[in-house]
Tab-separated table of C-alpha atoms in Angstrom:
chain	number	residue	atom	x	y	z
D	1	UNK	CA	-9.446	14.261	1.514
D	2	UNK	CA	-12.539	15.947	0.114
D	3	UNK	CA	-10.503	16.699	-3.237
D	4	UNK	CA	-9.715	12.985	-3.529
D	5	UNK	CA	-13.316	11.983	-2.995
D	6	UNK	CA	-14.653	14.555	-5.769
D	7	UNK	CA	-12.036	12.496	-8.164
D	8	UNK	CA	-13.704	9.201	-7.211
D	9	UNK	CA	-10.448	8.273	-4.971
D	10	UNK	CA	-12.687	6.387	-2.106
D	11	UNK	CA	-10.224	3.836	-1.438
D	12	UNK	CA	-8.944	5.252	1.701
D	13	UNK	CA	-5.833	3.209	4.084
D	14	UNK	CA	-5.119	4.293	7.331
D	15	UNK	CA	-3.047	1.864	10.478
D	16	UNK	CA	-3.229	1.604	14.071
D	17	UNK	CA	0.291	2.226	14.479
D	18	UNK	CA	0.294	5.542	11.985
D	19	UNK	CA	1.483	8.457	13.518
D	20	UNK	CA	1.346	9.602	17.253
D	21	UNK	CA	-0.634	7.958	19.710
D	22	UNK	CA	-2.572	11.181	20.451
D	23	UNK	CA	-3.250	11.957	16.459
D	24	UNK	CA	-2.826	8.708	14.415
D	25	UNK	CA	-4.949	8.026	11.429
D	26	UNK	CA	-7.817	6.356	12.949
D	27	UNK	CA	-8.304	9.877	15.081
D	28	UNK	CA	-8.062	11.645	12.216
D	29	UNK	CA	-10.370	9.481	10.215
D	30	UNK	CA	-12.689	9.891	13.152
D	31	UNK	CA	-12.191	13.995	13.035
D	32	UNK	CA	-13.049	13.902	9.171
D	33	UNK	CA	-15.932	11.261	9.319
D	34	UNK	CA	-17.689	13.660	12.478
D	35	UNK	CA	-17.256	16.549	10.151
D	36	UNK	CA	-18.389	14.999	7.156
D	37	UNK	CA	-20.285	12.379	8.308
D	38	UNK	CA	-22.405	12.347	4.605
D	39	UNK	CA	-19.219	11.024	3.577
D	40	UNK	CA	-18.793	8.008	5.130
D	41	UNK	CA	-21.055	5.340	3.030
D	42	UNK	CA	-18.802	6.777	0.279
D	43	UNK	CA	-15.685	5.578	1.282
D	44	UNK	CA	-13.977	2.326	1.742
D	45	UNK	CA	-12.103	2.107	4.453
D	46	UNK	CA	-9.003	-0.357	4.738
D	47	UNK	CA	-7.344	-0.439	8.325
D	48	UNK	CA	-3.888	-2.510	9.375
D	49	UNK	CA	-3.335	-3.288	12.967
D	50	UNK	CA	-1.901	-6.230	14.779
D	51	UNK	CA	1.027	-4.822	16.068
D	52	UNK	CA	1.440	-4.829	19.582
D	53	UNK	CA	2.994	-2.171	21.929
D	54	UNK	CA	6.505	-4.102	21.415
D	55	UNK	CA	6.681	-3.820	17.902
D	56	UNK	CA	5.411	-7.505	17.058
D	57	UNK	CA	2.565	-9.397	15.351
D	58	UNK	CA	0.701	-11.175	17.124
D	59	UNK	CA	-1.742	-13.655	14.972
D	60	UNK	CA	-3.506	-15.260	17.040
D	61	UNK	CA	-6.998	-14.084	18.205
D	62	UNK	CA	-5.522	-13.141	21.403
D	63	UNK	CA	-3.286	-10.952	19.373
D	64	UNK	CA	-5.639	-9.461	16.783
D	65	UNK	CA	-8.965	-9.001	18.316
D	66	UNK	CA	-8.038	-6.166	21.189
D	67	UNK	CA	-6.208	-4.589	17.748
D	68	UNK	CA	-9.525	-4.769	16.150
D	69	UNK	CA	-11.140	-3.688	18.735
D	70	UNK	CA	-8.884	-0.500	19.518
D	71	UNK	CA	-9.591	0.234	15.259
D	72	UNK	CA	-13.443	0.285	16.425
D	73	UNK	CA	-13.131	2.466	19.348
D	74	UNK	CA	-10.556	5.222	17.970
D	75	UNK	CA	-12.863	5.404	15.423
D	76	UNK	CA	-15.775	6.466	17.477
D	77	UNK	CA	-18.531	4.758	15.578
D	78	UNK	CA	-18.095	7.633	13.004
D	79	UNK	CA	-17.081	4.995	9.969
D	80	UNK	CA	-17.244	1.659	9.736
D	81	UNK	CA	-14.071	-0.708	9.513
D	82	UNK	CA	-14.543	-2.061	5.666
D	83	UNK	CA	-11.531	-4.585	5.620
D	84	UNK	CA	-9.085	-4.862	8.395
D	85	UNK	CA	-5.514	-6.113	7.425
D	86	UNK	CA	-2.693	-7.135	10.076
D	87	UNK	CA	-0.236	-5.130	8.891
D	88	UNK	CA	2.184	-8.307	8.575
D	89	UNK	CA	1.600	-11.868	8.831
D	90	UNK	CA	2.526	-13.737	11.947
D	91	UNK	CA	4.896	-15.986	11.102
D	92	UNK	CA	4.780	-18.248	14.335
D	93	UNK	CA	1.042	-18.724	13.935
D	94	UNK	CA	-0.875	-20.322	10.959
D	95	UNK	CA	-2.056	-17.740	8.927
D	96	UNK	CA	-5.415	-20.294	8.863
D	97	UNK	CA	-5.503	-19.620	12.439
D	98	UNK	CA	-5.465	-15.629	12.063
D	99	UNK	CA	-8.258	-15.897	8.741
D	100	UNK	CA	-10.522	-18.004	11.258
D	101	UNK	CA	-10.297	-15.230	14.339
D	102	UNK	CA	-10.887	-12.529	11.702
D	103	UNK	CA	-13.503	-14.114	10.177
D	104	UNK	CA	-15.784	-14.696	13.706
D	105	UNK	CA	-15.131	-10.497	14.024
D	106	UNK	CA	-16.236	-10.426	10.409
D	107	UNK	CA	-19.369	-12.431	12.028
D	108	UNK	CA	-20.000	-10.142	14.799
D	109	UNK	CA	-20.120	-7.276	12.801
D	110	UNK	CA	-16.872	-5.785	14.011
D	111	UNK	CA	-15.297	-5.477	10.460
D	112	UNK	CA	-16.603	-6.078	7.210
D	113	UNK	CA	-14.000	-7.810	5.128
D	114	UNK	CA	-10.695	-9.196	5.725
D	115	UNK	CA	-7.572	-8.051	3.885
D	116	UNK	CA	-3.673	-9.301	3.407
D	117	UNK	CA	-0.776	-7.149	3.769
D	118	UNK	CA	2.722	-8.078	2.815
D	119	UNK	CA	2.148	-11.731	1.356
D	120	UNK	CA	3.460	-14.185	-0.444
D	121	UNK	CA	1.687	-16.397	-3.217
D	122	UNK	CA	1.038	-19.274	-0.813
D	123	UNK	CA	-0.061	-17.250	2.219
D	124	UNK	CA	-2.603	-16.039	-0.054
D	125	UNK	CA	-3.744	-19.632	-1.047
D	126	UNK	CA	-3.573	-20.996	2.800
D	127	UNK	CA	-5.739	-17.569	3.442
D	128	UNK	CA	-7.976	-17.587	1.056
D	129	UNK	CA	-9.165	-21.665	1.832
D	130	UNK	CA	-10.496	-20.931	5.527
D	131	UNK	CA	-12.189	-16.708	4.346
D	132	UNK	CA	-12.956	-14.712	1.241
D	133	UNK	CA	-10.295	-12.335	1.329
D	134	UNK	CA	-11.312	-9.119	0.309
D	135	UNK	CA	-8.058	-7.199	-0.935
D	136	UNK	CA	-4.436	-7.974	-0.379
D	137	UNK	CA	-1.552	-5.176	-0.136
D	138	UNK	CA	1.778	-4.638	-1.584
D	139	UNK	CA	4.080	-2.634	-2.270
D	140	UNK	CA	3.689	-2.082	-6.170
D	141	UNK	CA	5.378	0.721	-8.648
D	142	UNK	CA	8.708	1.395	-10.803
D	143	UNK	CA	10.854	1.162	-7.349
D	144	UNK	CA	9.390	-2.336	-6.907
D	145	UNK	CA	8.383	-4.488	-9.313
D	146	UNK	CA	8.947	-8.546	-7.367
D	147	UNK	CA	4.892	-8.852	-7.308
D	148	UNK	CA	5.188	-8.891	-11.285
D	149	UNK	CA	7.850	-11.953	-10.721
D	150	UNK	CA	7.118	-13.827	-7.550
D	151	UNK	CA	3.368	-15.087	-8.388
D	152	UNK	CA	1.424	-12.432	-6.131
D	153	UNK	CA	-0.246	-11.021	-8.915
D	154	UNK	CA	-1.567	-14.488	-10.973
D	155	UNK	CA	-2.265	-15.798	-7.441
D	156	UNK	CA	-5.106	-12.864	-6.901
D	157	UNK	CA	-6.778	-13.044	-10.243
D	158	UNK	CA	-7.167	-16.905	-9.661
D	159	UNK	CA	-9.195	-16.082	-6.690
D	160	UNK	CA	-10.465	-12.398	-7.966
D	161	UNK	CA	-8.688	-10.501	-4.967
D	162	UNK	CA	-7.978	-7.353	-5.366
D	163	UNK	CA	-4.576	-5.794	-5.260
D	164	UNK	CA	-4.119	-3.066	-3.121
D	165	UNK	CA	-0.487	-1.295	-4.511
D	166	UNK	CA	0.927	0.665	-1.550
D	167	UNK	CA	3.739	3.423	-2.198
D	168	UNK	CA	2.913	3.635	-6.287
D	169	UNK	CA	5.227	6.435	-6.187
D	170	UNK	CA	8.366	5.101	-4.332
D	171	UNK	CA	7.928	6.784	-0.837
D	172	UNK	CA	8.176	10.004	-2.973
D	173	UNK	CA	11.521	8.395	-5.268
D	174	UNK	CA	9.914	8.663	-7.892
D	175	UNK	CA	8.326	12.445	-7.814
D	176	UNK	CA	12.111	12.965	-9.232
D	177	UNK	CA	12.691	15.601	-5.726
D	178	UNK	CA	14.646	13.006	-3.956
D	179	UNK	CA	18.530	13.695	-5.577
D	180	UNK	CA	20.854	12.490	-2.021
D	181	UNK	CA	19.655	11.688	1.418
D	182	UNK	CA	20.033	15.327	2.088
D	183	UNK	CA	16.964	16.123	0.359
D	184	UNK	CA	15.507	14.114	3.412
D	185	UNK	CA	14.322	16.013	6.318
D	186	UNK	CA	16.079	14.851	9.737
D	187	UNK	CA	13.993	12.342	11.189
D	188	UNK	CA	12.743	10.909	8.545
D	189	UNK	CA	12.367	7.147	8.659
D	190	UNK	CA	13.578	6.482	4.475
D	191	UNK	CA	17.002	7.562	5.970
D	192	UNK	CA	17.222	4.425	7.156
D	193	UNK	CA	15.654	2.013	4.219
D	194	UNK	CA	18.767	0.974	1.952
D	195	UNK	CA	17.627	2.589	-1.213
D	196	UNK	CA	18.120	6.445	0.070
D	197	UNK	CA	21.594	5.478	1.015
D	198	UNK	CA	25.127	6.425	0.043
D	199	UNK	CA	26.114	3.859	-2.524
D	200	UNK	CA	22.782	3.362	-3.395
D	201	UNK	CA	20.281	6.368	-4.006
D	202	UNK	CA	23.178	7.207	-6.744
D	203	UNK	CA	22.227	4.357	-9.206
D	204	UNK	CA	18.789	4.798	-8.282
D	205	UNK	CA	18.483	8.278	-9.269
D	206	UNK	CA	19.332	6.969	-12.677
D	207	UNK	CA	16.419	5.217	-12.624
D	208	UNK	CA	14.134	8.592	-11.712
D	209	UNK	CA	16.334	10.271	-14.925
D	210	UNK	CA	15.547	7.692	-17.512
D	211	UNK	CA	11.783	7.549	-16.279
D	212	UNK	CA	11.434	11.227	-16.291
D	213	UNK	CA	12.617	11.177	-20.235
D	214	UNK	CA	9.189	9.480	-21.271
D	215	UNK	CA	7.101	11.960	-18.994
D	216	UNK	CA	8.885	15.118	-20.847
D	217	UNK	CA	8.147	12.929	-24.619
D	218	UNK	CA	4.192	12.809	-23.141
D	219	UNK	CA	3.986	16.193	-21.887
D	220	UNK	CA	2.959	14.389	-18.249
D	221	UNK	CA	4.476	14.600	-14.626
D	222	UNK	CA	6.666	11.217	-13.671
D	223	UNK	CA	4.148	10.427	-10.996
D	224	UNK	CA	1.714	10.366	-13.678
D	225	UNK	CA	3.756	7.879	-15.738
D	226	UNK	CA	4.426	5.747	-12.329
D	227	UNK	CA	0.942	5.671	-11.384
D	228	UNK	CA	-0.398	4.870	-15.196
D	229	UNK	CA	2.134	2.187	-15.154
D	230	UNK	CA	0.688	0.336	-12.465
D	231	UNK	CA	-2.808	0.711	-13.852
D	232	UNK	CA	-1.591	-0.887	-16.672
D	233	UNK	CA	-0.438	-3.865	-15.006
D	234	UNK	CA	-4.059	-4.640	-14.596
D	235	UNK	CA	-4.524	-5.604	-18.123
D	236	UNK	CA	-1.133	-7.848	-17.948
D	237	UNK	CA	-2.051	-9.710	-15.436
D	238	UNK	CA	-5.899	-9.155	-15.146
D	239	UNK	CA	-6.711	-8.222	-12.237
D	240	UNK	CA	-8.067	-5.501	-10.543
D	241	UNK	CA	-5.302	-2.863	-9.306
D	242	UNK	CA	-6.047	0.189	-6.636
D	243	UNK	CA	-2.849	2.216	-6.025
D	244	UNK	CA	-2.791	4.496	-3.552
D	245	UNK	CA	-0.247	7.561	-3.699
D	246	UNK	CA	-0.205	9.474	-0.283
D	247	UNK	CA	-0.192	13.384	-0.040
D	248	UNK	CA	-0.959	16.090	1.660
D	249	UNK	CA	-1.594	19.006	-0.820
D	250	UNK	CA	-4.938	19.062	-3.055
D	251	UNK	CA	-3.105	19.951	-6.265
D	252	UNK	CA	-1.247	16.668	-5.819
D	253	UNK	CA	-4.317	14.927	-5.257
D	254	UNK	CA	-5.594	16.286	-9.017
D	255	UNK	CA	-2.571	15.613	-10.358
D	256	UNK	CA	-1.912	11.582	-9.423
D	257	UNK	CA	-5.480	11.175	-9.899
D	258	UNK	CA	-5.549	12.007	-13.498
D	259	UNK	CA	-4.936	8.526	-15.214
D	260	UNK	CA	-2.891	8.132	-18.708
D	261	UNK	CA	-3.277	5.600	-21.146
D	262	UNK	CA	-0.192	3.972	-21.933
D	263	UNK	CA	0.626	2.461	-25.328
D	264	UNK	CA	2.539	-0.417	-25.838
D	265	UNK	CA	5.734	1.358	-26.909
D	266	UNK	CA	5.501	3.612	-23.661
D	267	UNK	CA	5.488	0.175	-21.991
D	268	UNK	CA	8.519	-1.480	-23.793
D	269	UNK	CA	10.767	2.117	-23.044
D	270	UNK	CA	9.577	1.774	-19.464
D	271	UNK	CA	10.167	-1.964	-19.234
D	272	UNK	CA	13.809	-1.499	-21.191
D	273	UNK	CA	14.924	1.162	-18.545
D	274	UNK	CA	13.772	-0.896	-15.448
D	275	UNK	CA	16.137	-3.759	-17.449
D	276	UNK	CA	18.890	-1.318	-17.730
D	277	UNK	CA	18.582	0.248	-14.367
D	278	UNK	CA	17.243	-2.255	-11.517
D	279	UNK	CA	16.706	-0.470	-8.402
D	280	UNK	CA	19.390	-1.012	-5.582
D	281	UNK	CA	18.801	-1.760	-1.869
D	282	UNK	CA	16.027	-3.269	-0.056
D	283	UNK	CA	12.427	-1.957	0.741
D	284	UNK	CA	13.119	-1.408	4.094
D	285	UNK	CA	15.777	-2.218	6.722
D	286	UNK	CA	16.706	-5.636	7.321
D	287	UNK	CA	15.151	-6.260	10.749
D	288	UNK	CA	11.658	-5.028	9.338
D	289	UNK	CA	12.418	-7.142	5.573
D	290	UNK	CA	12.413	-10.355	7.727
D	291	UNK	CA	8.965	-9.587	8.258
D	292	UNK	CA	8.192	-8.880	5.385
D	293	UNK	CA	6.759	-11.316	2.414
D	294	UNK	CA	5.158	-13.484	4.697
């Protein structure tokens, strides 16, 4: 974490409902922050919650506020909350409804900005009429491209949001380490998401090969290329785009964080091979796809 903030990586994302209820990120944020509290006005801290204990999204300020609330506490007054997201939009109450309760605990102080997660074009419109929204997040990278298709993008630089890309490197797909399912470690929860799977990872690996063919022409790792290409979707679509690659070795750290400049012709291969090989599968399981895209 240090590493990344000596790079100028201060963008940092964290959830409620990440990881074990006795060590999830907001404990560990708090753990870091106490230890380095001269870090803290450095960083911008982005927080999801709005999940309840049975697994569903409440949007209503009944729903959110004891979420936001939970975010302040775990975090021990060590760091401040700088946008809060619900980690997926409500899709039985008004996503007006949910901007106006976030926006009176934006007023009192609780957070300081409000953020989208997993949205559509017009949620972001609807959202963005009742509160300034201060970032939204997708999923964005080689391994899924829909916000370059579906609006998401154009709909944030008409209201200068910035775009948040979760999972720039495919949930690790497209480090080029992921060959079968078996490469998986039991337990793991991409086991389950449609792309790792028999009948599918196969094509999708041929993805990973073609993409890895430009990283060996530039002399660069294929995390380098996936992360550069998302950069350079800011000057497509211009807007401003923050991906943020997970990981939990320094030299990784170094190595996503050094940014390449793409030229056109790099573009065109990439864009030919995502032509030639679209990605197979869904993002996630179907139960968890009907909520997402909201």
């Amino acid at each position: 974490m240090t590493t990344a903030l000596d790079q100028g990586a201060n963008f940092w994302n964290g959830g409620e409902h990440y990881g074990p209820p006795d060590a999830n990120s907001l404990q560990l944020l708090r753990a870091y922050f106490s230890m380095y509290p001269e870090d803290a006005d450095k960083v911008v801290l982005s927080i999801k919650g709005g999940m309840g204990k049975d697994h569903a999204f409440d949007g209503t300020e009944k729903g959110v506020r004891p979420s936001v609330e939970n975010c302040v506490r775990l975090l021990g007054g060590t760091k401040k909350i700088d946008i809060f997201e619900c980690s997926r939009v409500d899709r039985n109450t008004p996503i007006e409804e949910t901007m106006a309760a976030l926006l009176k605990m934006r007023d009192e102080g609780l957070i300081g900005g409000i953020g989208l997660s997993e949205v559509r074009a017009e949620t972001i419109r609807r959202a963005a009429r009742v509160a300034p929204i201060a970032a939204v997040e997708i999923e964005l990278s080689l391994w899924s491209t829909g916000a370059t298709n579906n609006g998401v993008l154009e709909t944030c630089k008409e209201f200068n949001i910035p775009v948040i890309a979760y999972s720039p490197l495919g949930r690790g797909f497209l480090t080029g380490k992921i060959q079968s399912p078996d490469d998986l470690p039991d337990g793991d929860r991409r086991k389950n998401f449609p792309r790792f799977q028999p009948g599918k990872i196969e094509n999708n690996i041929k993805l990973v090969k073609a993409l890895e063919s430009i990283a060996d022409r530039k002399g660069v790792t294929l995390p380098q290329i996936a992360i550069s290409w998302v950069l350079a979707l800011e000057k497509r679509f211009h807007v401003t785009i923050v991906p943020i690659p997970g990981s939990t070795k320094s030299e990784r750290v170094l190595e996503n964080c050094r940014v390449l400049s793409l030229a056109q012709e790099d573009l065109e291969d990439i864009n030919c091979i995502l032509s030639q090989h679209p990605v197979e599968g869904d993002r996630y399981e179907e139960q968890v796809m009907l909520l997402s895209d909201g």
